[in-house]
Amino acid sequence: MKKIIFVCLLAMLLPYMALAHDFIVDGICYNVVSEEDKCCEVTFNSDEQPENVYRKFYKDVVFVPEKVNYGGKEYTVIAIGEGAFELNDELLSVVMPKTIVSIGHDAFANCPKLKSLTIPENVRDLQNFSFRGLPSLEHLAVDEKNEFFDSREGCNAIIKTNSNTLYVGCKATVIPDGIKVIANGAFITCFGGRDIEPFEITVPKSVEVIEHQAFAGCFPLKAVNFAEGLKKIGGNAFGATPIKRVLIPASVTEIDPNAFVACDSLKVIKVKRGNKVYDSRKGCNAIIESETDRLIVGCTATEIPEGVKIIATNAFAKSAIKEVQFPSSLELIEFSAFWGCMELKKVVIPGNVKVIESSAFSASSIEEVIVEDGVEKIGVEVFAGCRKLKSVTLPVSFERKKDYRFSSLFRGCRELERVRLGNDNETYYCNGSVLLEKETRTVIDGWGIDQCYVGNGFVRLKAKKIGRRAFEGHELLAEVTLPETLEEIDERAFYDCKALRLIVCKAQVPPLLADDAFATSKRMHDHTLPLQERAVVVVPKGTLDAYRNAPGWKEFKHIRENELSF
């Protein structure tokens, strides 16, 4: 038996290479693991493999035998293979024999009606992601003879016995006292699960660590109750759950800033008095690192108190916050701090904030942004993907935090109409249509709902280069006029500008063109012709042949000369 177990475990460590099941007996598919040891594993029906579509091969209750005969040979069934029962939407239960020693990745994943599972006595290797997406699971047990796992006190969970780690839970789990760790992905059985009756979890005093993603995406989780004794809450531990209230015990010493990311129903956050690391001063409904004055977790009802110096990465990401007022003590807004805030409409950032890091407000629904004078550095893509953003005011003190070549500030801001920047800015010039770096004469950002005149403004500042991703994602831009001084158009400069129909280029010499400067993404059911086949390019009189033969430009099917000189 030990040799068989070794062969099985070795097979589970190899890449999953099976392209077809080896044989079917009594309605169950098998792959041979070892001909020498005459052992096999349960697998899926490879004749029924439409991706992400429910399958009908396994139904009701499936009884897996200890041994199976095929082709005059007897095989011992020692494993439930990778994806064996995955996506079978009429499967209710699987009864496994004691010969099973391994349960592979996604073995039972996404079986919406699966209600009951018992882990056999000899199982020593299983993946908790094998149980992903089982919203109906209400009975989860381990055979009492199993030396590696248990389900003590009828807790409806799989526990690693030696480490007292709750490894797999379900909607019916009652976490028993004595558990020290709730594992990464432990409640992935409830992932999605919008049709599950809402439930709450009580974490007993013995639990010290809640690991990364332990309850992430557990949509039916309406409340969680922590006991004193808890020390650590990992990243995304409760991400995208509908919990409304969080009370952090005084014993907690480590909270990942992403612990409660995308909890858009969260309205009350409190840290118990006596906590030496965190506080929720002045009833602010937030978690603040006391020593650094860094706000790491916010919510819909947060009021950022005076004294806070830093808003941490993802602190408000995907929250339902509608209004935010920044205190005079604030100095730094970190990466993605307000990413995906779909209720936030207007933001005024005071001059005491010195740095706004990359993507700080990206993919949100803000319509107006005012950055007051005093803000010095703004990272790349700070407002990228803000599809409703219409107006931005930038300070005279404004600088880019990183090299503009990485990306633009306003990528994908399709409704952006105007950006204001004082003429006294030492680094940049803005003519209302583009943001241009004075020293290199590079356009690092451009925008426009209908037309954009890159060349407007003082002659000495006319652009030599359109920077990387400068106009990317500006889907409503229809016409662009490029100046006679232009020499180069960089990578993805006009990527996905799908409405662009007219390009007027005044340069006598065709600018160097990156291969994907005017490329468009290919999406399913998108039959839009490539830009080069539908846009008209208008060039100076006498330069038609030069453009038709220039790399990149020659791909355009409709190049015409302007009969009048520009």
Tab-separated table of C-alpha atoms in Angstrom, residues 239-500:
chain	number	residue	atom	x	y	z
A	239	GLY	CA	-12.152	40.749	0.160
A	240	ALA	CA	-15.387	41.242	-1.809
A	241	THR	CA	-17.649	40.015	1.005
A	242	PRO	CA	-20.844	41.852	2.039
A	243	ILE	CA	-19.910	42.255	5.686
A	244	LYS	CA	-21.210	45.504	7.164
A	245	ARG	CA	-19.336	45.777	10.439
A	246	VAL	CA	-15.788	44.971	11.636
A	247	LEU	CA	-14.588	45.097	15.236
A	248	ILE	CA	-10.815	44.528	15.493
A	249	PRO	CA	-9.666	42.971	18.799
A	250	ALA	CA	-6.985	44.600	20.913
A	251	SER	CA	-4.777	41.530	20.379
A	252	VAL	CA	-4.354	42.078	16.624
A	253	THR	CA	-0.833	43.185	15.676
A	254	GLU	CA	-0.819	42.730	11.890
A	255	ILE	CA	-3.466	43.633	9.306
A	256	ASP	CA	-2.727	43.549	5.606
A	257	PRO	CA	-4.042	46.770	3.993
A	258	ASN	CA	-5.935	44.593	1.501
A	259	ALA	CA	-7.671	42.533	4.182
A	260	PHE	CA	-11.096	44.074	3.518
A	261	VAL	CA	-10.638	45.262	-0.064
A	262	ALA	CA	-13.805	45.634	-2.192
A	263	CYS	CA	-16.160	45.268	0.792
A	264	ASP	CA	-18.608	47.801	-0.574
A	265	SER	CA	-21.237	47.166	2.149
A	266	LEU	CA	-18.815	47.876	4.993
A	267	LYS	CA	-20.007	50.864	7.019
A	268	VAL	CA	-18.675	50.410	10.539
A	269	ILE	CA	-15.011	49.803	11.426
A	270	LYS	CA	-13.750	49.947	14.997
A	271	VAL	CA	-10.522	48.994	16.714
A	272	LYS	CA	-10.890	48.049	20.359
A	273	ARG	CA	-9.199	50.225	22.927
A	274	GLY	CA	-5.942	48.804	24.150
A	275	ASN	CA	-4.666	47.797	20.727
A	276	LYS	CA	-1.004	48.823	20.619
A	277	VAL	CA	-0.644	48.893	16.824
A	278	TYR	CA	-3.917	50.188	15.383
A	279	ASP	CA	-6.671	52.660	16.231
A	280	SER	CA	-9.899	54.101	14.844
A	281	ARG	CA	-9.482	57.542	16.386
A	282	LYS	CA	-12.368	59.961	16.686
A	283	GLY	CA	-14.850	57.346	15.501
A	284	CYS	CA	-13.495	57.635	11.964
A	285	ASN	CA	-14.691	54.206	10.771
A	286	ALA	CA	-11.234	53.248	9.583
A	287	ILE	CA	-8.152	51.315	10.665
A	288	ILE	CA	-5.082	53.494	11.230
A	289	GLU	CA	-1.532	52.424	12.027
A	290	SER	CA	-0.969	54.399	15.199
A	291	GLU	CA	2.796	54.858	14.918
A	292	THR	CA	2.843	55.961	11.264
A	293	ASP	CA	-0.567	57.705	11.076
A	294	ARG	CA	-1.237	55.596	7.982
A	295	LEU	CA	-4.874	54.830	7.216
A	296	ILE	CA	-4.844	51.252	5.888
A	297	VAL	CA	-8.546	50.331	5.708
A	298	GLY	CA	-11.440	52.657	4.983
A	299	CYS	CA	-15.095	52.157	4.112
A	300	THR	CA	-18.230	53.903	2.876
A	301	ALA	CA	-18.692	55.863	6.107
A	302	THR	CA	-15.049	56.797	6.765
A	303	GLU	CA	-14.210	60.367	7.741
A	304	ILE	CA	-10.463	60.792	7.457
A	305	PRO	CA	-9.387	62.417	10.737
A	306	GLU	CA	-6.862	65.168	11.209
A	307	GLY	CA	-3.453	63.656	11.957
A	308	VAL	CA	-3.541	61.012	9.212
A	309	LYS	CA	-0.434	61.417	7.020
A	310	ILE	CA	-0.794	58.530	4.555
A	311	ILE	CA	-3.683	56.785	2.830
A	312	ALA	CA	-2.464	53.268	2.113
A	313	THR	CA	-2.584	51.144	-1.011
A	314	ASN	CA	-6.154	49.961	-1.706
A	315	ALA	CA	-7.426	51.570	1.513
A	316	PHE	CA	-10.725	52.519	-0.168
A	317	ALA	CA	-10.497	50.311	-3.284
A	318	LYS	CA	-13.922	49.276	-4.604
A	319	SER	CA	-15.661	50.870	-1.628
A	320	ALA	CA	-18.953	52.739	-1.958
A	321	ILE	CA	-17.581	55.990	-0.516
A	322	LYS	CA	-19.390	58.989	-2.042
A	323	GLU	CA	-17.438	61.924	-0.673
A	324	VAL	CA	-13.964	62.390	0.733
A	325	GLN	CA	-12.353	65.329	2.495
A	326	PHE	CA	-8.613	65.196	2.968
A	327	PRO	CA	-7.148	66.607	6.214
A	328	SER	CA	-4.415	69.222	6.296
A	329	SER	CA	-2.050	66.618	7.782
A	330	LEU	CA	-2.171	64.335	4.718
A	331	GLU	CA	1.088	64.008	2.758
A	332	LEU	CA	0.809	60.886	0.610
A	333	ILE	CA	-1.911	58.973	-1.260
A	334	GLU	CA	-0.549	55.542	-2.108
A	335	PHE	CA	-1.009	53.243	-5.099
A	336	SER	CA	-4.665	52.421	-5.977
A	337	ALA	CA	-5.935	53.969	-2.748
A	338	PHE	CA	-9.311	54.879	-4.308
A	339	TRP	CA	-9.266	52.447	-7.216
A	340	GLY	CA	-12.713	51.443	-8.455
A	341	CYS	CA	-14.759	53.796	-6.249
A	342	MET	CA	-17.896	53.933	-8.365
A	343	GLU	CA	-19.849	56.346	-6.149
A	344	LEU	CA	-17.138	58.997	-5.940
A	345	LYS	CA	-17.937	61.987	-8.215
A	346	LYS	CA	-15.626	64.861	-7.261
A	347	VAL	CA	-12.205	64.994	-5.638
A	348	VAL	CA	-10.334	68.029	-4.353
A	349	ILE	CA	-6.761	67.238	-3.348
A	350	PRO	CA	-5.201	69.950	-1.151
A	351	GLY	CA	-1.678	71.275	-1.610
A	352	ASN	CA	-0.417	69.676	1.591
A	353	VAL	CA	-0.514	66.316	-0.235
A	354	LYS	CA	2.953	66.126	-1.779
A	355	VAL	CA	2.720	62.809	-3.658
A	356	ILE	CA	-0.126	60.959	-5.373
A	357	GLU	CA	1.056	57.509	-6.394
A	358	SER	CA	0.181	55.542	-9.520
A	359	SER	CA	-3.436	54.486	-10.161
A	360	ALA	CA	-4.596	56.219	-6.985
A	361	PHE	CA	-8.040	57.044	-8.453
A	362	SER	CA	-8.055	54.760	-11.494
A	363	ALA	CA	-11.218	53.032	-12.749
A	364	SER	CA	-13.448	55.180	-10.550
A	365	SER	CA	-16.506	57.230	-11.503
A	366	ILE	CA	-15.122	60.652	-10.655
A	367	GLU	CA	-16.218	63.436	-13.014
A	368	GLU	CA	-14.137	66.342	-11.730
A	369	VAL	CA	-10.693	66.524	-10.141
A	370	ILE	CA	-9.024	69.596	-8.668
A	371	VAL	CA	-5.411	69.185	-7.575
A	372	GLU	CA	-4.410	72.290	-5.664
A	373	ASP	CA	-1.061	74.006	-5.872
A	374	GLY	CA	1.553	72.401	-3.649
A	375	VAL	CA	1.110	68.830	-4.884
A	376	GLU	CA	4.477	67.996	-6.404
A	377	LYS	CA	4.452	64.506	-7.876
A	378	ILE	CA	1.684	62.518	-9.566
A	379	GLY	CA	2.270	58.900	-10.584
A	380	VAL	CA	1.373	57.240	-13.875
A	381	GLU	CA	-2.227	56.264	-14.635
A	382	VAL	CA	-3.530	58.100	-11.577
A	383	PHE	CA	-6.872	58.658	-13.348
A	384	ALA	CA	-6.647	55.858	-15.948
A	385	GLY	CA	-9.937	54.225	-16.778
A	386	CYS	CA	-12.061	57.012	-15.240
A	387	ARG	CA	-14.530	56.845	-18.097
A	388	LYS	CA	-16.752	59.657	-16.770
A	389	LEU	CA	-13.964	62.118	-15.971
A	390	LYS	CA	-14.641	65.433	-17.738
A	391	SER	CA	-12.552	68.119	-16.052
A	392	VAL	CA	-9.130	68.171	-14.370
A	393	THR	CA	-7.215	71.058	-12.816
A	394	LEU	CA	-3.501	70.432	-12.234
A	395	PRO	CA	-1.248	72.580	-10.019
A	396	VAL	CA	1.618	74.761	-11.121
A	397	SER	CA	3.813	72.612	-8.865
A	398	PHE	CA	2.886	69.416	-10.747
A	399	GLU	CA	5.567	66.886	-11.757
A	400	ARG	CA	5.349	63.288	-12.892
A	401	LYS	CA	6.414	60.842	-10.171
A	402	LYS	CA	7.817	58.390	-12.700
A	403	ASP	CA	9.095	58.420	-16.249
A	404	TYR	CA	6.212	59.274	-18.590
A	405	ARG	CA	7.248	56.419	-20.871
A	406	PHE	CA	5.442	53.960	-18.619
A	407	SER	CA	1.973	55.339	-19.374
A	408	SER	CA	-0.227	58.411	-19.345
A	409	LEU	CA	-2.276	60.003	-16.582
A	410	PHE	CA	-5.563	59.869	-18.445
A	411	ARG	CA	-5.509	56.582	-20.371
A	412	GLY	CA	-9.054	55.483	-21.118
A	413	CYS	CA	-10.683	58.718	-19.903
A	414	ARG	CA	-13.017	58.732	-22.865
A	415	GLU	CA	-15.150	61.736	-21.821
A	416	LEU	CA	-12.290	64.025	-20.772
A	417	GLU	CA	-12.928	67.505	-22.219
A	418	ARG	CA	-10.440	69.821	-20.570
A	419	VAL	CA	-7.330	69.880	-18.410
A	420	ARG	CA	-6.080	73.093	-16.864
A	421	LEU	CA	-2.445	73.719	-15.962
A	422	GLY	CA	-0.911	77.058	-15.085
A	423	ASN	CA	1.601	78.489	-17.580
A	424	ASP	CA	4.129	78.922	-14.779
A	425	ASN	CA	4.690	75.163	-14.501
A	426	GLU	CA	8.408	74.588	-15.055
A	427	THR	CA	8.128	71.106	-16.518
A	428	TYR	CA	4.947	70.915	-18.576
A	429	TYR	CA	2.792	72.909	-20.906
A	430	CYS	CA	-0.911	72.281	-21.511
A	431	ASN	CA	-2.846	73.754	-24.422
A	432	GLY	CA	-6.151	72.236	-23.361
A	433	SER	CA	-5.761	69.262	-25.680
A	434	VAL	CA	-2.397	67.803	-24.705
A	435	LEU	CA	0.093	67.754	-21.867
A	436	LEU	CA	3.579	68.319	-23.222
A	437	GLU	CA	6.952	67.968	-21.498
A	438	LYS	CA	8.865	71.162	-22.223
A	439	GLU	CA	12.401	69.794	-22.191
A	440	THR	CA	11.853	66.878	-24.613
A	441	ARG	CA	8.798	68.344	-26.383
A	442	THR	CA	7.038	65.046	-25.877
A	443	VAL	CA	3.268	64.746	-25.582
A	444	ILE	CA	2.757	62.556	-22.550
A	445	ASP	CA	-1.047	62.861	-22.489
A	446	GLY	CA	-3.704	63.780	-24.979
A	447	TRP	CA	-7.499	63.714	-24.946
A	448	GLY	CA	-10.590	64.842	-26.752
A	449	ILE	CA	-14.188	63.800	-27.275
A	450	ASP	CA	-14.203	64.835	-30.921
A	451	GLN	CA	-11.130	66.753	-32.029
A	452	CYS	CA	-7.600	67.189	-30.713
A	453	TYR	CA	-5.145	69.745	-32.083
A	454	VAL	CA	-1.749	68.623	-30.870
A	455	GLY	CA	-0.030	71.575	-32.536
A	456	ASN	CA	-1.946	74.401	-30.893
A	457	GLY	CA	0.079	76.780	-28.750
A	458	PHE	CA	3.410	78.515	-28.942
A	459	VAL	CA	5.636	77.425	-31.828
A	460	ARG	CA	8.631	76.853	-29.584
A	461	LEU	CA	6.698	74.150	-27.712
A	462	LYS	CA	5.296	72.212	-30.632
A	463	ALA	CA	5.650	68.484	-30.164
A	464	LYS	CA	8.502	66.419	-31.515
A	465	LYS	CA	7.117	63.148	-30.167
A	466	ILE	CA	3.800	61.561	-29.150
A	467	GLY	CA	4.699	59.533	-26.068
A	468	ARG	CA	3.881	55.973	-25.173
A	469	ARG	CA	0.152	55.442	-24.550
A	470	ALA	CA	-0.513	59.195	-24.731
A	471	PHE	CA	-4.004	58.850	-26.250
A	472	GLU	CA	-4.664	55.186	-25.418
A	473	GLY	CA	-8.277	54.284	-24.798
A	474	HIS	CA	-9.774	57.629	-25.813
A	475	GLU	CA	-12.604	55.886	-27.600
A	476	LEU	CA	-14.531	59.029	-28.590
A	477	LEU	CA	-11.629	60.841	-30.243
A	478	ALA	CA	-12.590	61.244	-33.918
A	479	GLU	CA	-10.004	63.620	-35.366
A	480	VAL	CA	-6.426	64.490	-34.503
A	481	THR	CA	-4.142	67.121	-36.011
A	482	LEU	CA	-0.393	66.538	-35.653
A	483	PRO	CA	2.134	69.415	-35.973
A	484	GLU	CA	4.797	69.928	-38.636
A	485	THR	CA	7.492	69.496	-35.941
A	486	LEU	CA	6.489	65.908	-35.149
A	487	GLU	CA	9.266	63.315	-35.559
A	488	GLU	CA	8.052	60.196	-33.755
A	489	ILE	CA	4.902	58.444	-32.514
A	490	ASP	CA	5.683	55.956	-29.748
A	491	GLU	CA	4.197	52.592	-28.724
A	492	ARG	CA	0.421	52.393	-28.289
A	493	ALA	CA	0.166	56.166	-28.606
A	494	PHE	CA	-3.313	55.928	-30.178
A	495	TYR	CA	-4.100	52.371	-29.094
A	496	ASP	CA	-7.837	51.600	-29.034
A	497	CYS	CA	-8.883	55.008	-30.353
A	498	LYS	CA	-11.653	53.202	-32.179
A	499	ALA	CA	-13.601	56.287	-33.287
A	500	LEU	CA	-10.574	57.914	-34.902
